Amino acid sequence: MASFTLQGIPVSRGITIGRAHLLRPAAMDVKHYLVAQEQVEAEVERLQRAIDTVQLDLQSIWSELPTDAPTELGAFLDVHALILSDPMVSEAPLDIIRTRHYNAEWALVTQVDVLSAQFDEIEDEYLRERKADIQQVAERVLKVLTGSADQLPRAVGVDEQNANMIVVAKDISPADMMQFRDVAFTGFVTDEGGTNSHTAIVSRSLGIPAVVGLGNASHLIRQDDWLIIDSDAGVVIVAPSPLLIEQYRQQQAVLLKARKKLGKLKKTPAISLDGIEVTLLANIELPEDAHAALEAGASGVGLFRSEFLFMGRTGVEQHLPSEEEQFLAYKQAVQTMKGRPVTIRTLDVGADKPLEHGEHNILNPALGLRAIRYCLKEPQIFLTQLRAILRASAFGTVHILIPMIAHAFEIDQSLAMIEQAKESLRIERIAFDENVQVGAMIEIPAAALSLPMFVKKLDFLSVGTNDLIQYTLAIDRADHEVAHLYNDTHPAILQLLSMTVSAAEKAAIPVAICGGMAGDIKLTRLLIGMGFRELSMPAALLPEIKQEILNTNIAALEPAVKKILRTYDPQVIQELLTEVREQRLLH
Ligand code: PEP
Ligand code: MG
C-alpha cells in the first residue's frame, strides 16, 4: 500500500508510531478491552465455543431446511459453514487473543477487517462479494458472544504488547476517551473535533499524541495500517516506509530525552530571569490525575473538571455520583496534593459534555442549559456537589470555581447555595474549611466586560480561554469546519485578557488562566508579559512552560506587549508576537 499523509489540527504534543485501531460504527461495533494474561485461555475458549455454536446452528438450519426451499439457500449455508471452518476465520482470531490479548469480539472483528481488506483487492467480482459472507458469519458469531456479555472479563491496564495502538475514529466522546485511559493506546486520530474540543483536552491531559479534524481519516485508514502521528505538525502519515519510521523513531527518542531532562526541573520554582515567580498549576479530570500533577511539579490543581465524574456512567454506576462518592473523589485529589490548593470546578455539563448519550436535543447546546445554568436549575444536584466539595476542604486547601457565569444574580445565587451547603454541614457538625475561597471562570465575553461585578463578590478569577474564544469569535470549539477561525491572538481576545488581568490586579485578587492558552508555549511570554502570574495546564505540558519562564525576562517584554495591545492589525500582532517569543527585544 502506498504511503500518504493527512493534515489535521494538532491538539497535543509529541510523536507516536503504531498500528491503526479503527473504532467502528453500528453493526460491528463491539466492546474493546484487553484481557489479563491469566484470562487469555478462557477468552480463547469463549470464542471457540461461539464458533462451535454457530457451526452447529448452521448444520441444524441446513438439516431442517424445508424440501421446497430454494437450492441456493442450502448452498449459501454451505458457504457459511466452509468460511467458518477456514483457519483464517476460525483460528486467526484465537491467535490474536493469545498474542495481543484482545477480547474475543475485538479479535474477531480485527481479523474480519484484515480479510475484508484482502477481498477488496481481488479482481474477480464474485470472489470479491464473498466479503459480505464473511461479515455475515462474523456477525453470527458476535451475536452468540454478546449473548453471554454478562460474563465478560473486565478490562485490564497497560499491556506492553499493545502499547502501540492508535485509535482512529470519526469522533470520540469525552466519556469514551475516559475509558481509553485504562488501555494502552498511544495515539488518537479523529475525523472531527477542534483544538479545544474535549477529546483534545483529554488527549493532552493524558500526554498522548493526537490529531483531530482530519476530515475522512477513518475511511482512508484501514485496520492495522501503520501510522505515524506527528502531533506538533498535526500530521498523520499512513503506511509510512521503514526508512521514514526509522527517522521518526529517532526524532521521538530526541523528544523523549528532552522531556526527561525537563523532569529535573520538577522542584525548581518557575521564577523569571528578573525574579518574578509564576505559579504553575495542573488541570485534572479525575482524582487519580493528581499524581501526574504532583509528578510534573505543579504548585496545585488549577482546574479539576469535576464533570468527568458524572459522565459516561453505565451499569450500577448509572445514577449521578452520590455525595459520598464525590466526597471520596475530591478528598483523594486533595490528599494527593498534600496541602497544595485544589481548585474544584463545579459541574460543567452540557454542550459537548453531555451527561447522557443523545442529549443533544436543542439547536444550540453551547448557548443552552450548561454549567452553572444547569446547576441552578437542579439545586439538589448542585447542593450535593457543594457539600461533597466542602467536606473535602477539611483535608487540605480547596477552592471552588463556578463555570459559565455571566450574570450578577448567578454569582449571588451560587454564593447563597454555598452558604446553604455550609449551614447544612454545620448543623450536622461535619468538618469543612469555613474560609474556602470561591471564584468564577471568566469564559463568557459578558463576564470579561463586566469584571467589577465579579471582583467585588469573589475571591479569585480563572480565565477559561477555550470558551472565551468560542463565544467571542462565535465559533463552535468542537467543529472542525470552523477550526481555522479559532484564533487565540485575535485582538478581541487579547483585549479581554488584558482587561481581566488589570481588573483583578486593581481589586488585588488572584487571576489564573486555565484554558488551553495557558499550556501553549508560543503564548507563555505574551501572557506573563500581560501580567498573568498563574497558569493552569495539563500536567504533561508544565515542565516546558516552566523552562520558558526560567528563560524569560518579564520586565523587558512589557513594551512589546503594550504595543501588541495597542494595535488591531493582525499582521503587526504576529510580528510583535514573534519578537516577544524570541525575546529579541532584550538584545
Ligand atoms: C475553558 O473553557 O477554557 C475551560 C478551561 O473549561 P473547559 O475547557 O472545560 O470548558
Ligand atoms: Mg469552559
Coordinates of C-alpha atoms and ligand atoms in Angstrom, one line a residue:
M1 CA 0.0 0.0 0.0
A2 CA 1.3 3.4 -0.9
S3 CA 2.1 5.8 1.8
F4 CA 0.1 9.0 2.2
T5 CA -0.2 12.0 4.6
L6 CA -3.2 13.5 6.2
Q7 CA -3.2 17.1 7.6
G8 CA -5.4 17.9 10.6
I9 CA -5.4 20.0 13.7
P10 CA -2.7 19.5 16.2
V11 CA -4.0 19.2 19.7
S12 CA -1.3 17.5 21.6
R13 CA 2.5 17.1 21.6
G14 CA 4.9 14.5 20.5
I15 CA 5.3 11.7 18.1
T16 CA 3.9 8.2 18.1
I17 CA 4.2 5.3 15.8
G18 CA 1.8 2.4 15.8
R19 CA -0.9 0.3 14.2
A20 CA -4.4 1.7 13.5
H21 CA -7.2 0.5 15.6
L22 CA -10.5 1.6 14.0
L23 CA -13.4 2.3 16.2
R24 CA -16.3 1.0 14.1
P25 CA -19.8 2.3 13.9
A26 CA -23.0 0.3 14.2
A27 CA -23.1 -3.5 13.3
M28 CA -19.6 -4.5 14.0
D29 CA -19.4 -2.0 16.9
V30 CA -18.1 -4.2 19.7
K31 CA -16.5 -3.7 23.1
H32 CA -12.7 -3.3 23.1
Y33 CA -10.7 -4.2 26.0
L34 CA -7.6 -6.2 26.9
V35 CA -7.8 -9.4 28.8
A36 CA -5.4 -10.2 31.6
Q37 CA -2.7 -12.8 30.9
E38 CA -4.4 -15.4 33.1
Q39 CA -7.7 -14.9 31.4
V40 CA -6.4 -15.3 27.9
E41 CA -7.1 -19.1 27.6
A42 CA -10.6 -18.6 28.9
E43 CA -11.2 -15.9 26.4
V44 CA -9.9 -18.2 23.6
E45 CA -12.3 -20.8 24.8
R46 CA -15.2 -18.3 24.8
L47 CA -14.6 -17.5 21.1
Q48 CA -14.1 -21.2 20.3
R49 CA -17.4 -22.1 21.9
A50 CA -19.2 -19.3 20.0
I51 CA -17.7 -20.5 16.7
D52 CA -18.7 -24.1 17.5
T53 CA -22.2 -23.0 18.4
V54 CA -22.6 -21.2 15.1
Q55 CA -21.3 -24.3 13.2
L56 CA -23.9 -26.4 15.0
D57 CA -26.6 -23.8 14.2
L58 CA -25.7 -23.8 10.5
Q59 CA -25.9 -27.6 10.4
S60 CA -29.2 -27.7 12.1
I61 CA -30.7 -25.0 9.9
W62 CA -29.4 -27.0 6.9
S63 CA -30.9 -30.3 8.1
E64 CA -34.2 -28.6 8.9
L65 CA -34.5 -26.8 5.5
P66 CA -37.9 -27.5 4.1
T67 CA -37.9 -29.7 1.0
D68 CA -39.2 -26.9 -1.2
A69 CA -36.6 -24.4 -0.1
P70 CA -34.6 -22.8 -2.9
T71 CA -31.4 -24.8 -3.6
E72 CA -29.3 -21.6 -3.3
L73 CA -30.2 -21.4 0.4
G74 CA -28.5 -24.7 1.1
A75 CA -25.5 -23.6 -1.0
F76 CA -25.4 -20.4 0.9
L77 CA -25.4 -22.3 4.3
D78 CA -22.6 -24.5 2.9
V79 CA -20.5 -21.4 2.0
H80 CA -21.0 -20.0 5.5
A81 CA -20.1 -23.3 7.1
L82 CA -17.0 -23.5 4.9
I83 CA -16.0 -19.9 5.8
L84 CA -16.4 -20.7 9.4
S85 CA -14.1 -23.7 9.3
D86 CA -11.4 -21.9 7.4
P87 CA -8.5 -21.3 9.7
M88 CA -8.3 -17.6 8.6
V89 CA -11.7 -17.2 10.3
S90 CA -11.8 -19.8 13.0
E91 CA -8.2 -19.8 14.1
A92 CA -6.6 -16.5 13.3
P93 CA -8.8 -14.6 15.8
L94 CA -7.8 -17.1 18.5
D95 CA -4.2 -16.2 17.8
I96 CA -5.0 -12.5 18.1
I97 CA -6.4 -13.1 21.6
R98 CA -3.3 -15.0 22.5
T99 CA -0.8 -12.6 21.1
R100 CA -2.5 -9.2 21.6
H101 CA -4.8 -10.0 24.5
Y102 CA -7.8 -8.5 22.7
N103 CA -11.2 -9.6 23.9
A104 CA -13.0 -12.2 21.7
E105 CA -15.3 -9.8 19.9
W106 CA -12.5 -7.4 19.1
A107 CA -10.2 -10.2 17.9
L108 CA -12.8 -11.5 15.6
V109 CA -13.7 -8.0 14.1
T110 CA -10.0 -7.3 13.7
Q111 CA -9.5 -10.4 11.7
V112 CA -12.6 -9.8 9.6
D113 CA -11.2 -6.3 8.8
V114 CA -8.0 -7.8 7.6
L115 CA -9.8 -10.3 5.4
S116 CA -12.2 -7.7 4.1
A117 CA -9.2 -5.5 3.0
Q118 CA -7.7 -8.5 1.2
F119 CA -11.0 -9.2 -0.5
D120 CA -11.3 -5.6 -1.7
E121 CA -8.2 -6.1 -3.7
I122 CA -9.5 -9.2 -5.5
E123 CA -10.2 -8.7 -9.3
D124 CA -12.9 -11.4 -9.6
E125 CA -16.2 -9.8 -8.7
Y126 CA -17.8 -13.0 -7.5
L127 CA -15.0 -13.7 -5.1
R128 CA -14.9 -10.1 -4.0
E129 CA -18.5 -10.3 -3.0
R130 CA -17.7 -13.2 -0.6
K131 CA -16.6 -10.4 1.8
A132 CA -20.2 -9.9 2.7
D133 CA -20.5 -13.6 3.6
I134 CA -17.5 -13.4 5.9
Q135 CA -19.1 -10.4 7.6
Q136 CA -22.4 -12.2 8.0
V137 CA -20.7 -15.2 9.5
A138 CA -18.7 -13.0 11.9
E139 CA -21.9 -11.2 12.9
R140 CA -23.5 -14.6 13.8
V141 CA -20.5 -15.4 16.0
L142 CA -20.7 -11.9 17.5
K143 CA -24.3 -12.4 18.4
V144 CA -23.6 -15.6 20.2
L145 CA -20.7 -13.8 22.0
T146 CA -22.6 -10.8 23.1
G147 CA -25.4 -13.0 24.3
S148 CA -23.1 -14.0 27.1
A149 CA -21.9 -10.5 27.6
D150 CA -22.5 -10.6 31.4
Q151 CA -19.7 -13.0 31.9
L152 CA -17.1 -10.9 30.1
P153 CA -13.9 -10.4 31.9
R154 CA -13.1 -6.9 33.0
A155 CA -10.7 -4.6 31.1
V156 CA -7.2 -4.5 32.4
G157 CA -4.5 -1.9 32.3
V158 CA -1.5 -1.2 30.2
D159 CA 0.0 -4.1 28.3
E160 CA 3.3 -3.8 26.6
Q161 CA 2.3 -5.8 23.5
N162 CA -0.5 -3.4 22.8
A163 CA 1.3 -0.3 23.6
N164 CA 1.5 0.9 20.0
M165 CA -2.2 1.1 19.1
I166 CA -3.6 4.2 17.7
V167 CA -7.3 4.8 17.9
V168 CA -8.9 6.0 14.6
A169 CA -12.5 7.2 14.8
K170 CA -15.0 9.6 13.4
D171 CA -15.1 11.2 16.8
I172 CA -14.6 10.1 20.3
S173 CA -16.9 11.4 23.1
P174 CA -15.2 12.6 26.3
A175 CA -16.8 9.7 28.1
D176 CA -15.3 7.2 25.7
M177 CA -12.0 8.9 26.0
M178 CA -12.0 8.3 29.7
Q179 CA -12.4 4.5 29.1
F180 CA -9.3 4.6 26.9
R181 CA -7.3 5.8 29.9
D182 CA -7.3 2.2 31.1
V183 CA -6.0 0.8 27.9
A184 CA -2.6 1.1 26.3
F185 CA -3.4 3.3 23.3
T186 CA -0.7 5.6 22.3
G187 CA -2.4 8.0 19.9
F188 CA -5.8 9.4 18.7
V189 CA -6.8 10.3 15.3
T190 CA -10.3 11.6 14.6
D191 CA -12.2 13.0 11.6
E192 CA -14.0 15.6 13.7
G193 CA -13.1 17.9 16.6
G194 CA -11.3 21.1 17.1
T195 CA -8.3 22.5 19.1
N196 CA -10.2 22.7 22.3
S197 CA -12.8 20.0 21.9
H198 CA -13.0 17.9 24.9
T199 CA -11.4 15.0 23.1
A200 CA -8.4 17.2 22.5
I201 CA -8.3 18.2 26.2
V202 CA -8.3 14.7 27.4
S203 CA -5.6 13.6 25.0
R204 CA -3.5 16.5 26.2
S205 CA -4.0 15.6 29.8
L206 CA -3.1 12.0 29.1
G207 CA 0.0 13.4 27.3
I208 CA -0.9 11.3 24.3
P209 CA -0.2 12.5 20.7
A210 CA -3.4 13.2 18.8
V211 CA -4.6 14.9 15.7
V212 CA -8.2 15.8 15.2
G213 CA -10.3 17.4 12.4
L214 CA -8.8 15.1 9.7
G215 CA -12.0 15.0 7.6
N216 CA -12.3 11.4 6.5
A217 CA -9.3 9.7 8.0
S218 CA -11.5 6.9 9.4
H219 CA -12.4 6.0 5.9
L220 CA -9.0 6.2 4.4
I221 CA -7.1 4.4 7.2
R222 CA -7.6 0.7 7.4
Q223 CA -7.5 -1.6 10.4
D224 CA -3.8 -2.4 11.4
D225 CA -2.3 0.1 9.0
W226 CA 0.9 1.5 10.3
L227 CA 0.6 5.2 11.3
I228 CA 3.0 7.9 12.4
I229 CA 1.4 10.8 14.3
D230 CA 3.4 14.0 14.4
S231 CA 1.2 15.9 16.8
D232 CA 3.1 19.1 16.7
A233 CA 2.7 19.4 13.0
G234 CA -0.9 18.0 13.0
V235 CA 0.2 15.3 10.5
V236 CA -0.7 11.6 10.3
I237 CA 1.4 9.5 7.9
V238 CA -0.4 6.4 6.8
A239 CA 1.6 3.3 5.7
P240 CA 5.0 5.0 6.1
S241 CA 8.1 3.5 4.6
P242 CA 10.5 1.7 7.0
L243 CA 13.0 4.5 6.4
L244 CA 10.5 7.1 7.5
I245 CA 9.5 5.1 10.5
E246 CA 13.2 5.0 11.5
Q247 CA 13.6 8.7 11.0
Y248 CA 10.6 9.4 13.3
R249 CA 11.8 6.9 15.8
Q250 CA 15.0 8.9 16.1
Q251 CA 13.1 12.2 16.4
Q252 CA 10.9 10.5 19.0
A253 CA 13.9 9.5 21.0
V254 CA 15.3 13.1 20.9
L255 CA 12.0 14.4 22.2
L256 CA 11.8 11.8 25.0
K257 CA 15.3 12.7 26.1
A258 CA 14.5 16.4 26.2
R259 CA 11.4 15.6 28.2
K260 CA 13.4 13.6 30.7
K261 CA 15.8 16.5 31.0
L262 CA 12.9 18.8 31.8
G263 CA 11.9 16.4 34.5
K264 CA 14.9 17.6 36.5
L265 CA 13.2 21.0 36.9
K266 CA 10.4 19.4 39.0
K267 CA 11.4 21.1 42.2
T268 CA 12.7 24.4 40.7
P269 CA 10.2 27.2 41.2
A270 CA 9.1 29.0 38.0
I271 CA 11.0 32.3 38.6
S272 CA 11.8 34.5 35.6
L273 CA 15.3 35.9 34.9
D274 CA 14.2 39.2 36.6
G275 CA 13.0 37.4 39.7
I276 CA 9.2 37.2 39.2
E277 CA 7.5 34.0 40.3
V278 CA 4.8 32.5 38.1
T279 CA 2.6 29.8 39.8
L280 CA 2.2 26.8 37.5
L281 CA -0.8 24.6 38.3
A282 CA -2.2 21.5 36.7
N283 CA -5.6 20.7 35.1
I284 CA -7.1 17.3 36.1
E285 CA -10.1 15.3 35.0
L286 CA -10.2 12.6 37.6
P287 CA -8.7 12.4 41.1
E288 CA -6.0 9.9 40.1
D289 CA -4.6 12.6 37.7
A290 CA -3.4 14.5 40.8
H291 CA -0.4 12.1 40.9
A292 CA 0.7 13.3 37.5
A293 CA 0.2 16.9 38.6
L294 CA 2.5 16.3 41.6
E295 CA 5.0 14.4 39.5
A296 CA 5.2 17.3 37.0
G297 CA 6.0 19.7 39.9
A298 CA 2.6 21.6 39.9
S299 CA 2.1 24.0 42.8
G300 CA -1.5 22.8 42.9
V301 CA -4.5 21.9 40.8
G302 CA -5.8 25.0 39.0
L303 CA -8.8 23.2 37.4
F304 CA -10.4 19.9 38.5
R305 CA -13.0 19.3 35.7
S306 CA -15.5 17.6 38.1
E307 CA -17.9 16.8 35.3
F308 CA -15.8 13.8 34.3
L309 CA -17.0 12.1 37.5
F310 CA -20.6 12.5 36.2
M311 CA -20.2 11.5 32.5
G312 CA -20.3 8.1 30.7
R313 CA -21.6 6.2 33.7
T314 CA -23.1 2.8 32.9
G315 CA -24.4 -0.3 34.7
V316 CA -24.7 0.1 38.5
E317 CA -23.0 3.5 38.3
Q318 CA -25.7 4.8 36.0
H319 CA -27.0 7.3 38.5
L320 CA -25.2 10.5 39.3
P321 CA -22.4 10.1 41.8
S322 CA -23.7 10.4 45.4
E323 CA -22.3 13.0 47.9
E324 CA -20.2 10.3 49.4
E325 CA -18.7 9.1 46.1
Q326 CA -17.9 12.7 45.1
F327 CA -16.5 13.5 48.6
L328 CA -14.1 10.5 48.3
A329 CA -13.0 11.6 44.8
Y330 CA -12.4 15.2 45.8
K331 CA -10.7 14.1 49.1
Q332 CA -8.4 11.8 47.1
A333 CA -7.2 14.6 44.9
V334 CA -6.9 17.0 47.9
Q335 CA -4.9 14.5 49.9
T336 CA -2.7 13.6 47.0
M337 CA -1.8 17.3 46.6
K338 CA -0.6 17.4 50.2
G339 CA -1.8 20.9 51.2
R340 CA -1.3 22.4 47.8
P341 CA -4.5 24.1 46.6
V342 CA -7.0 22.1 44.6
T343 CA -9.5 24.2 42.6
I344 CA -12.6 22.2 42.1
R345 CA -14.8 23.4 39.3
T346 CA -18.5 22.7 39.9
L347 CA -20.3 20.6 37.4
D348 CA -19.8 22.0 33.8
V349 CA -22.1 19.7 31.8
G350 CA -24.0 20.4 28.6
A351 CA -22.9 21.2 25.1
D352 CA -20.0 18.9 24.1
K353 CA -20.0 17.3 27.6
P354 CA -23.5 15.8 27.7
L355 CA -24.5 13.9 30.8
E356 CA -26.0 11.2 28.7
H357 CA -25.6 10.0 25.2
G358 CA -28.0 11.5 22.8
E359 CA -28.7 14.5 25.0
H360 CA -28.3 16.9 22.0
N361 CA -31.9 17.8 21.6
I362 CA -31.5 21.5 21.4
L363 CA -30.3 23.6 18.5
N364 CA -27.5 25.5 20.2
P365 CA -26.3 23.4 23.1
A366 CA -23.3 25.7 23.7
L367 CA -25.7 28.5 24.3
G368 CA -28.1 26.3 26.3
L369 CA -28.5 25.0 29.7
R370 CA -24.9 24.5 30.5
A371 CA -22.7 24.6 33.6
I372 CA -23.9 27.0 36.3
R373 CA -27.2 27.4 34.5
Y374 CA -27.9 23.7 34.8
C375 CA -26.8 23.6 38.4
L376 CA -29.0 26.5 39.4
K377 CA -31.9 24.7 37.7
E378 CA -31.1 21.5 39.5
P379 CA -30.4 22.8 43.0
Q380 CA -30.3 19.3 44.5
I381 CA -27.5 18.1 42.3
F382 CA -25.6 21.4 42.9
L383 CA -26.1 21.2 46.7
T384 CA -25.0 17.6 46.8
Q385 CA -21.8 18.5 44.9
L386 CA -21.1 21.6 47.1
R387 CA -21.5 19.6 50.3
A388 CA -19.0 17.0 48.9
I389 CA -16.5 19.7 47.9
L390 CA -16.8 21.4 51.3
R391 CA -16.3 18.2 53.1
A392 CA -13.2 17.6 51.1
S393 CA -11.9 21.0 52.2
A394 CA -11.3 19.7 55.7
F395 CA -8.4 17.6 54.3
G396 CA -6.4 20.3 52.6
T397 CA -6.8 23.5 50.6
V398 CA -9.8 23.6 48.4
H399 CA -11.1 26.4 46.1
I400 CA -14.5 26.3 44.5
L401 CA -14.7 27.5 40.9
I402 CA -18.0 28.3 39.2
P403 CA -18.2 27.9 35.4
M404 CA -20.0 29.9 32.7
I405 CA -21.1 32.8 34.9
A406 CA -22.4 35.9 33.1
H407 CA -24.9 37.5 35.4
A408 CA -24.7 39.1 38.9
F409 CA -27.6 37.0 40.1
E410 CA -25.8 33.8 39.1
I411 CA -22.9 34.8 41.4
D412 CA -25.4 35.7 44.2
Q413 CA -27.3 32.5 43.9
S414 CA -24.2 30.4 43.7
L415 CA -22.8 32.1 46.9
A416 CA -26.2 31.6 48.6
M417 CA -26.1 27.9 47.7
I418 CA -22.6 27.5 49.0
E419 CA -23.8 29.2 52.3
Q420 CA -26.7 26.8 52.4
A421 CA -24.4 23.8 51.9
K422 CA -22.1 25.1 54.7
E423 CA -25.1 25.6 57.0
S424 CA -26.3 22.1 56.5
L425 CA -22.9 20.8 57.3
R426 CA -22.6 23.0 60.4
I427 CA -26.0 21.6 61.7
E428 CA -24.7 18.1 61.1
R429 CA -21.4 19.0 62.7
I430 CA -19.4 17.9 59.7
A431 CA -16.0 19.5 59.3
F432 CA -15.1 21.8 56.4
D433 CA -13.0 24.9 55.8
E434 CA -15.1 27.9 56.7
N435 CA -12.8 30.1 54.6
V436 CA -12.9 28.1 51.4
Q437 CA -12.3 30.5 48.5
V438 CA -14.8 30.9 45.8
G439 CA -14.0 32.1 42.3
A440 CA -15.6 32.3 38.8
M441 CA -14.5 31.3 35.4
I442 CA -14.2 34.2 33.0
E443 CA -15.2 32.4 29.8
I444 CA -18.2 34.4 28.5
P445 CA -17.3 37.8 26.9
A446 CA -20.1 39.4 29.1
A447 CA -18.1 38.4 32.2
A448 CA -14.8 39.8 30.9
L449 CA -16.7 43.1 30.0
S450 CA -18.3 43.4 33.5
L451 CA -15.4 42.5 35.8
P452 CA -16.2 44.9 38.6
M453 CA -19.3 42.8 39.2
F454 CA -17.1 39.8 39.7
V455 CA -14.2 41.1 41.7
K456 CA -16.4 42.7 44.3
K457 CA -18.1 39.4 45.2
L458 CA -15.5 36.7 44.6
D459 CA -12.1 35.7 45.9
F460 CA -10.4 34.8 42.6
L461 CA -10.9 34.6 38.8
S462 CA -9.9 32.0 36.3
V463 CA -10.0 32.6 32.6
G464 CA -11.3 29.8 30.5
T465 CA -9.9 30.8 27.2
N466 CA -11.4 27.8 25.4
D467 CA -14.9 29.0 25.8
L468 CA -13.9 32.7 25.9
I469 CA -12.6 32.3 22.3
Q470 CA -15.6 30.2 21.3
Y471 CA -18.1 32.8 22.5
T472 CA -16.2 35.9 21.5
L473 CA -15.4 34.7 17.9
A474 CA -18.8 32.8 17.6
I475 CA -17.2 29.6 16.5
D476 CA -18.0 26.1 17.8
R477 CA -14.9 24.9 19.5
A478 CA -15.7 21.3 18.6
D479 CA -16.5 21.9 14.9
H480 CA -13.5 21.3 12.6
E481 CA -15.3 23.1 9.8
V482 CA -14.7 26.4 11.6
A483 CA -11.4 25.4 13.4
H484 CA -9.4 27.8 11.1
L485 CA -11.3 30.7 12.7
Y486 CA -10.3 29.7 16.2
N487 CA -7.7 32.4 16.7
D488 CA -6.4 32.9 20.2
T489 CA -4.5 36.0 19.3
H490 CA -7.4 37.8 17.8
P491 CA -7.3 41.4 19.1
A492 CA -10.6 40.9 20.8
I493 CA -9.3 38.0 22.8
L494 CA -6.1 39.9 23.8
Q495 CA -8.2 42.9 24.9
L496 CA -10.5 40.7 27.0
L497 CA -7.5 39.0 28.6
S498 CA -5.8 42.3 29.3
M499 CA -9.0 43.8 30.8
T500 CA -9.3 40.7 33.1
V501 CA -5.8 40.8 34.4
S502 CA -6.0 44.6 35.0
A503 CA -9.3 44.4 36.8
A504 CA -8.0 41.6 39.1
E505 CA -4.8 43.4 39.8
K506 CA -6.8 46.6 40.7
A507 CA -9.0 44.6 43.0
A508 CA -6.0 42.7 44.4
I509 CA -7.5 39.3 43.8
P510 CA -5.7 36.4 42.0
V511 CA -6.4 35.6 38.4
A512 CA -5.3 32.4 36.6
I513 CA -5.7 31.2 33.1
C514 CA -6.9 27.6 33.0
G515 CA -7.9 27.3 29.3
G516 CA -5.7 25.9 26.5
M517 CA -3.7 29.2 26.1
A518 CA -2.0 28.6 29.4
G519 CA -0.3 25.5 28.1
D520 CA 0.7 26.9 24.7
I521 CA 4.4 27.6 24.9
K522 CA 4.1 30.0 22.0
L523 CA 2.0 32.3 24.2
T524 CA 3.7 32.0 27.5
R525 CA 5.8 35.1 27.2
L526 CA 2.8 37.1 26.0
L527 CA 0.6 36.0 28.9
I528 CA 3.2 36.7 31.6
G529 CA 4.1 39.9 29.8
M530 CA 0.4 41.0 30.2
G531 CA 0.6 40.3 33.9
F532 CA -0.7 36.8 34.4
R533 CA 1.0 35.1 37.3
E534 CA -0.9 31.9 37.5
L535 CA -1.2 29.4 34.6
S536 CA -3.0 26.1 34.8
M537 CA -2.5 23.4 32.2
P538 CA -2.3 19.7 31.5
A539 CA 0.5 18.3 33.7
A540 CA 2.4 16.9 30.7
L541 CA 3.0 20.5 29.4
L542 CA 4.0 22.0 32.7
P543 CA 7.8 21.3 32.5
E544 CA 8.4 23.0 29.2
I545 CA 6.3 26.0 30.2
K546 CA 8.4 26.3 33.4
Q547 CA 11.6 26.2 31.3
E548 CA 10.3 29.0 29.2
I549 CA 9.6 31.1 32.2
L550 CA 13.1 30.4 33.7
N551 CA 14.5 31.8 30.4
T552 CA 12.3 34.9 30.3
N553 CA 12.9 38.5 31.4
I554 CA 9.4 39.7 32.1
A555 CA 10.1 43.4 32.6
A556 CA 11.9 43.5 29.2
L557 CA 8.8 42.1 27.5
E558 CA 6.4 44.8 28.7
P559 CA 6.9 47.5 26.0
A560 CA 6.3 45.0 23.2
V561 CA 3.3 43.5 24.9
K562 CA 1.9 47.1 25.3
K563 CA 2.4 47.6 21.6
I564 CA 0.5 44.3 20.9
L565 CA -2.4 45.6 22.9
R566 CA -2.5 48.9 21.1
T567 CA -2.6 47.5 17.6
Y568 CA -5.6 45.9 15.9
D569 CA -3.6 44.8 12.9
P570 CA -3.3 41.0 12.9
Q571 CA -0.1 41.0 11.0
V572 CA 1.6 43.5 13.3
I573 CA 0.4 41.4 16.2
Q574 CA 2.0 38.4 14.7
E575 CA 5.3 40.2 14.1
L576 CA 5.4 41.6 17.6
L577 CA 4.5 38.2 19.0
T578 CA 7.5 36.6 17.2
E579 CA 9.7 39.3 18.8
V580 CA 8.2 38.6 22.2
R581 CA 8.5 34.9 21.7
E582 CA 12.2 35.1 20.8
Q583 CA 12.7 37.9 23.2
R584 CA 14.7 39.8 20.6
L585 CA 13.9 43.0 22.4
L586 CA 16.4 42.1 25.1
H587 CA 19.3 42.3 22.7
Ligands
PEP1 C1 -12.2 26.8 29.2 O1 -13.3 27.0 28.7 O2 -11.2 27.4 28.8 C2 -12.0 25.8 30.3 C3 -10.9 25.8 30.9 O3 -13.0 25.0 30.5 P1 -13.5 23.8 29.6 O4 -12.4 23.6 28.5 O5 -13.6 22.6 30.4 O6 -14.8 24.3 29.1
MG2 MG -15.1 26.3 29.7

